[in-house]
Structure formats: structure tokens, C-alpha cells
């Protein structure tokens, strides 16, 4: 599944999931959170040639009084049939509040994917923030994030995954997910996470031209979040 978010958050998968010599993809993704003012939306495009991929993305979250914007570039590269490497850099800005200039930062991420066999896959992600300007002195208020996981294809159309993640500000996180592909075009996905406790279920449609996905999640005591994404692609 080539979600538009992969271009922004996991660029190592851009080339790994593509089997064509040349491809182009454009998509949008919206995350409608329990607090309406925190809704986040992303628009992204990517272009792949042989084993290399390039992507651009733009994200907006918040509302008129307080918001955050991200603009970034991503690069993905395959090494042989097993390894994929991704790099991403996002310039993040916050709006000006009264007489205070909004913060400016740069988020750099490195992601990797390794296909051990036709059934096993290992992936990892590291995100490191760089503060360019802040109106307040900060210690560890930014997101230093690390993630590693394993995916296993039980059957041709049934896969499971387990991962652990660490944001240095919070306790260790973990999750397990299950996805099932029906008739080569429709999929069902479910996952559970701890710290915070969060349950998610999603459905989607995959074709040569379109990817459409919907996710719903519940996190106690905050409530429900819904997410929807649409991607259009061409390849040859």
C-alpha cells in the first residue's frame, strides 16, 4: 500500500513497493482528530526511476489561532533486492502568536527496510529534530523518535507485524498489526498499541491507478480519530 504519508514519514518504502521502471504518484491524507482544531492534512508527490525515488510533501495542522506547517523533501534508494534506504528533511514553522515569533525547526529522518526473505521484513526509523529558532529555552521538548519492527507474511494475502518505538520524552511504546488482502484489491487492517493504548481498524482499495484508505482509531480517554487518504499513480 503506497500511502501518501510514506513519502513524508517512511521514504525507504517508496522504491521498495514499486516494481516499475518509472512511476509517479500524487496523494492527499487527512487525519481528523478527537479535537477538531488539531486536524492534520498532508499533500505529497513522488517520482521514481529504477531504484531511486524523490518526493515532496506539505502538511498543515491546527487552526487559524495556532497552527503548524511542514514542507519537506524525501529520497529513497534500493540496494539490490533486499535493502532500501530513505532520507527525509522537513522544515517546520509555527504561526506567530501576538508579539511572539513562531518557532522554526528542521526534522531529519532516516529509514531502512530489509527483506530477509519473501516472508520476512525488518524496518527501522529514526527522527531527529534541529531547532532553528525558539522563543523559549527548550530541553527535551522536541520529538526524538526511534522505531524498529518486523513484518511476516503468513500467507500470500495475510501479514502480521510487531514493532517497538521510543520517543525520548515518553515510555517505551509497542504495537502489533494484522492485514488481509481480499481479491487482490481490497484490504482490511487492524492494530493495537500500548503507551498510549490505542486500537485501530482500517479498510482500503488498491488498483493500478488508485489507492484509497480509511482508518478509525480509539484512544482512551481522548476518543475517536478518523483518517482518510487517496493516492493516484501512473507507471510504465
CSV table of C-alpha atoms in Angstrom, one decimal:
chain,number,residue,atom,x,y,z
A,1,UNK,CA,0.0,0.0,0.0
A,2,UNK,CA,1.6,3.3,-1.1
A,3,UNK,CA,0.0,5.7,1.3
A,4,UNK,CA,0.8,9.4,0.6
A,5,UNK,CA,2.2,9.5,4.2
A,6,UNK,CA,5.1,7.1,3.2
A,7,UNK,CA,6.7,9.9,1.2
A,8,UNK,CA,6.8,12.0,4.3
A,9,UNK,CA,7.3,9.5,7.2
A,10,UNK,CA,8.9,6.4,5.7
A,11,UNK,CA,10.6,7.2,2.4
A,12,UNK,CA,12.5,3.9,2.4
A,13,UNK,CA,9.3,2.3,1.2
A,14,UNK,CA,8.8,4.5,-1.8
A,15,UNK,CA,11.1,2.4,-4.0
A,16,UNK,CA,10.6,-0.9,-2.2
A,17,UNK,CA,6.9,-1.1,-3.0
A,18,UNK,CA,7.4,-0.1,-6.7
A,19,UNK,CA,8.1,-2.7,-9.4
A,20,UNK,CA,8.1,-0.4,-12.4
A,21,UNK,CA,10.9,1.4,-14.2
A,22,UNK,CA,9.3,4.8,-13.9
A,23,UNK,CA,6.4,5.8,-11.7
A,24,UNK,CA,4.6,9.0,-10.5
A,25,UNK,CA,2.3,9.3,-7.5
A,26,UNK,CA,0.3,12.1,-6.0
A,27,UNK,CA,-1.9,11.9,-3.0
A,28,UNK,CA,-3.6,13.6,0.0
A,29,UNK,CA,-4.1,12.3,3.5
A,30,UNK,CA,-6.2,13.9,6.3
A,31,UNK,CA,-6.1,12.9,10.0
A,32,UNK,CA,-9.3,14.2,11.7
A,33,UNK,CA,-8.5,14.0,15.4
A,34,UNK,CA,-10.7,14.0,18.5
A,35,UNK,CA,-10.1,17.7,18.9
A,36,UNK,CA,-11.3,19.3,15.7
A,37,UNK,CA,-8.7,22.1,15.9
A,38,UNK,CA,-5.9,19.5,15.8
A,39,UNK,CA,-6.9,18.1,12.4
A,40,UNK,CA,-3.8,17.5,10.2
A,41,UNK,CA,-3.6,17.2,6.4
A,42,UNK,CA,-0.8,16.2,4.1
A,43,UNK,CA,-0.3,16.5,0.3
A,44,UNK,CA,2.6,14.7,-1.4
A,45,UNK,CA,4.0,13.7,-4.7
A,46,UNK,CA,6.8,11.3,-5.6
A,47,UNK,CA,8.7,10.3,-8.7
A,48,UNK,CA,10.6,7.1,-9.1
A,49,UNK,CA,13.1,6.0,-11.7
A,50,UNK,CA,14.6,2.5,-11.5
A,51,UNK,CA,15.9,2.1,-7.9
A,52,UNK,CA,15.6,5.8,-6.9
A,53,UNK,CA,12.7,7.8,-5.7
A,54,UNK,CA,12.2,11.5,-4.9
A,55,UNK,CA,9.3,13.1,-3.0
A,56,UNK,CA,7.9,16.5,-1.9
A,57,UNK,CA,5.3,17.0,0.8
A,58,UNK,CA,3.4,19.7,2.6
A,59,UNK,CA,1.5,19.4,5.9
A,60,UNK,CA,-0.8,21.7,7.8
A,61,UNK,CA,-2.2,21.0,11.3
A,62,UNK,CA,-4.2,23.2,13.7
A,63,UNK,CA,-6.4,26.2,13.0
A,64,UNK,CA,-6.1,30.0,12.4
A,65,UNK,CA,-5.1,30.9,16.0
A,66,UNK,CA,-2.4,28.2,16.3
A,67,UNK,CA,-1.1,26.1,13.5
A,68,UNK,CA,2.0,24.2,12.3
A,69,UNK,CA,3.2,23.8,8.7
A,70,UNK,CA,5.7,21.4,7.3
A,71,UNK,CA,7.4,21.5,3.9
A,72,UNK,CA,9.9,18.8,3.0
A,73,UNK,CA,11.9,16.6,0.6
A,74,UNK,CA,12.3,12.9,0.7
A,75,UNK,CA,14.7,10.4,-1.1
A,76,UNK,CA,14.5,6.7,-1.3
A,77,UNK,CA,17.1,4.2,-2.7
A,78,UNK,CA,17.1,0.5,-3.2
A,79,UNK,CA,20.3,-1.5,-2.8
A,80,UNK,CA,19.9,-4.8,-4.6
A,81,UNK,CA,16.7,-6.8,-4.0
A,82,UNK,CA,16.8,-6.7,-0.2
A,83,UNK,CA,17.8,-3.2,1.2
A,84,UNK,CA,16.0,0.1,1.0
A,85,UNK,CA,17.2,3.4,2.5
A,86,UNK,CA,15.2,6.6,2.9
A,87,UNK,CA,16.1,10.1,3.9
A,88,UNK,CA,13.7,13.0,4.7
A,89,UNK,CA,14.0,16.6,5.8
A,90,UNK,CA,11.1,18.8,6.8
A,91,UNK,CA,11.1,22.5,7.6
A,92,UNK,CA,8.6,23.1,10.3
A,93,UNK,CA,7.1,26.5,11.2
A,94,UNK,CA,4.6,27.7,13.8
A,95,UNK,CA,2.4,30.7,13.4
A,96,UNK,CA,3.1,34.0,15.2
A,97,UNK,CA,1.2,34.4,18.4
A,98,UNK,CA,0.6,38.0,19.5
A,99,UNK,CA,4.1,39.6,19.6
A,100,UNK,CA,6.0,36.2,19.8
A,101,UNK,CA,7.6,35.0,16.6
A,102,UNK,CA,6.7,31.4,15.8
A,103,UNK,CA,9.2,28.6,16.3
A,104,UNK,CA,11.3,27.2,13.4
A,105,UNK,CA,12.8,23.8,13.3
A,106,UNK,CA,14.1,21.1,10.9
A,107,UNK,CA,13.1,17.4,11.3
A,108,UNK,CA,15.6,14.9,9.8
A,109,UNK,CA,14.6,11.2,9.4
A,110,UNK,CA,16.5,8.1,8.3
A,111,UNK,CA,14.6,4.9,7.5
A,112,UNK,CA,15.6,1.4,6.3
A,113,UNK,CA,13.9,-1.7,5.1
A,114,UNK,CA,15.4,-5.1,4.8
A,115,UNK,CA,13.7,-8.1,3.0
A,116,UNK,CA,15.3,-11.1,4.7
A,117,UNK,CA,13.2,-13.4,2.6
A,118,UNK,CA,9.9,-13.5,0.7
A,119,UNK,CA,8.1,-13.7,4.0
A,120,UNK,CA,10.2,-11.7,6.5
A,121,UNK,CA,10.9,-8.0,6.5
A,122,UNK,CA,12.7,-5.7,9.1
A,123,UNK,CA,12.3,-2.0,9.1
A,124,UNK,CA,13.6,0.9,11.2
A,125,UNK,CA,13.1,4.7,11.6
A,126,UNK,CA,14.9,7.5,13.4
A,127,UNK,CA,13.8,11.1,13.6
A,128,UNK,CA,16.0,13.8,14.9
A,129,UNK,CA,14.8,17.5,15.4
A,130,UNK,CA,17.0,20.5,14.9
A,131,UNK,CA,15.8,23.8,16.5
A,132,UNK,CA,16.4,26.7,14.2
A,133,UNK,CA,14.6,29.3,16.3
A,134,UNK,CA,12.6,29.2,19.5
A,135,UNK,CA,11.0,31.9,21.7
A,136,UNK,CA,11.6,29.7,24.8
A,137,UNK,CA,14.6,27.8,26.0
A,138,UNK,CA,14.0,24.1,25.4
A,139,UNK,CA,15.5,21.0,26.9
A,140,UNK,CA,13.8,17.8,25.7
A,141,UNK,CA,10.5,19.1,24.4
A,142,UNK,CA,11.1,18.1,20.8
A,143,UNK,CA,10.4,14.6,19.3
A,144,UNK,CA,13.5,12.4,19.3
A,145,UNK,CA,11.9,9.2,17.9
A,146,UNK,CA,13.2,5.7,17.1
A,147,UNK,CA,11.3,2.7,15.8
A,148,UNK,CA,12.1,-0.9,14.8
A,149,UNK,CA,9.7,-3.6,13.6
A,150,UNK,CA,9.3,-7.0,12.0
A,151,UNK,CA,6.8,-8.0,9.3
A,152,UNK,CA,5.9,-11.6,8.4
A,153,UNK,CA,3.7,-12.8,5.6
A,154,UNK,CA,1.8,-15.8,7.0
A,155,UNK,CA,0.1,-16.4,3.6
A,156,UNK,CA,0.2,-14.7,0.3
A,157,UNK,CA,-2.5,-12.3,1.3
A,158,UNK,CA,-2.2,-12.3,5.1
A,159,UNK,CA,0.6,-10.4,7.0
A,160,UNK,CA,1.3,-9.5,10.6
A,161,UNK,CA,3.7,-7.0,12.1
A,162,UNK,CA,5.2,-6.2,15.5
A,163,UNK,CA,7.2,-3.1,16.4
A,164,UNK,CA,8.6,-1.1,19.3
A,165,UNK,CA,9.1,2.6,19.4
A,166,UNK,CA,10.7,5.2,21.7
A,167,UNK,CA,10.1,8.9,22.0
A,168,UNK,CA,12.7,10.1,24.5
A,169,UNK,CA,10.0,12.2,26.3
A,170,UNK,CA,7.7,9.2,27.0
A,171,UNK,CA,7.8,5.5,28.0
A,172,UNK,CA,8.6,2.7,25.5
A,173,UNK,CA,5.8,2.0,23.0
A,174,UNK,CA,4.8,-1.2,21.3
A,175,UNK,CA,2.2,-2.4,18.7
A,176,UNK,CA,1.0,-5.4,16.7
A,177,UNK,CA,-0.9,-5.2,13.4
A,178,UNK,CA,-2.7,-7.6,11.1
A,179,UNK,CA,-3.6,-7.0,7.4
A,180,UNK,CA,-5.6,-9.2,5.0
A,181,UNK,CA,-5.8,-8.7,1.2
A,182,UNK,CA,-9.1,-9.8,-0.5
A,183,UNK,CA,-9.4,-10.4,-4.2
A,184,UNK,CA,-6.1,-8.5,-4.9
A,185,UNK,CA,-7.8,-5.2,-4.5
A,186,UNK,CA,-9.4,-4.8,-1.0
A,187,UNK,CA,-7.7,-5.0,2.3
A,188,UNK,CA,-8.6,-4.9,6.0
A,189,UNK,CA,-6.2,-3.8,8.6
A,190,UNK,CA,-6.3,-3.8,12.4
A,191,UNK,CA,-3.7,-3.0,15.1
A,192,UNK,CA,-3.3,-2.4,18.8
A,193,UNK,CA,-0.7,-0.2,20.5
A,194,UNK,CA,0.4,0.4,24.1
A,195,UNK,CA,1.6,3.6,25.8
A,196,UNK,CA,-0.7,5.1,24.8
A,197,UNK,CA,-3.3,2.4,24.5
A,198,UNK,CA,-4.8,2.7,21.0
A,199,UNK,CA,-6.9,0.4,18.8
A,200,UNK,CA,-7.2,0.9,15.1
A,201,UNK,CA,-9.1,-0.7,12.2
A,202,UNK,CA,-8.9,0.3,8.5
A,203,UNK,CA,-10.1,-0.7,5.1
A,204,UNK,CA,-8.8,0.2,1.6
A,205,UNK,CA,-8.9,-0.3,-2.1
A,206,UNK,CA,-5.8,-0.9,-4.3
A,207,UNK,CA,-5.5,-0.8,-8.1
A,208,UNK,CA,-3.0,0.1,-10.8
A,209,UNK,CA,-4.1,3.7,-10.7
A,210,UNK,CA,-5.7,4.3,-7.3
A,211,UNK,CA,-5.1,3.7,-3.6
A,212,UNK,CA,-7.9,4.6,-1.2
A,213,UNK,CA,-7.7,4.1,2.5
A,214,UNK,CA,-9.7,4.8,5.7
A,215,UNK,CA,-8.7,4.3,9.3
A,216,UNK,CA,-10.6,4.7,12.5
A,217,UNK,CA,-8.9,4.6,15.9
A,218,UNK,CA,-9.9,4.9,19.6
A,219,UNK,CA,-7.6,6.2,22.3
A,220,UNK,CA,-8.8,6.3,25.9
A,221,UNK,CA,-9.7,8.8,27.3
A,222,UNK,CA,-9.3,11.1,24.3
A,223,UNK,CA,-11.8,9.4,22.0
A,224,UNK,CA,-12.0,8.6,18.3
A,225,UNK,CA,-9.8,9.7,15.4
A,226,UNK,CA,-10.6,9.0,11.7
A,227,UNK,CA,-8.1,9.2,8.8
A,228,UNK,CA,-8.7,9.1,5.0
A,229,UNK,CA,-6.2,9.0,2.2
A,230,UNK,CA,-6.3,9.0,-1.6
A,231,UNK,CA,-3.4,8.4,-4.0
A,232,UNK,CA,-3.2,8.4,-7.8
A,233,UNK,CA,-0.3,6.8,-9.7
A,234,UNK,CA,0.9,6.1,-13.1
A,235,UNK,CA,3.8,3.9,-14.1
A,236,UNK,CA,5.5,2.2,-17.0
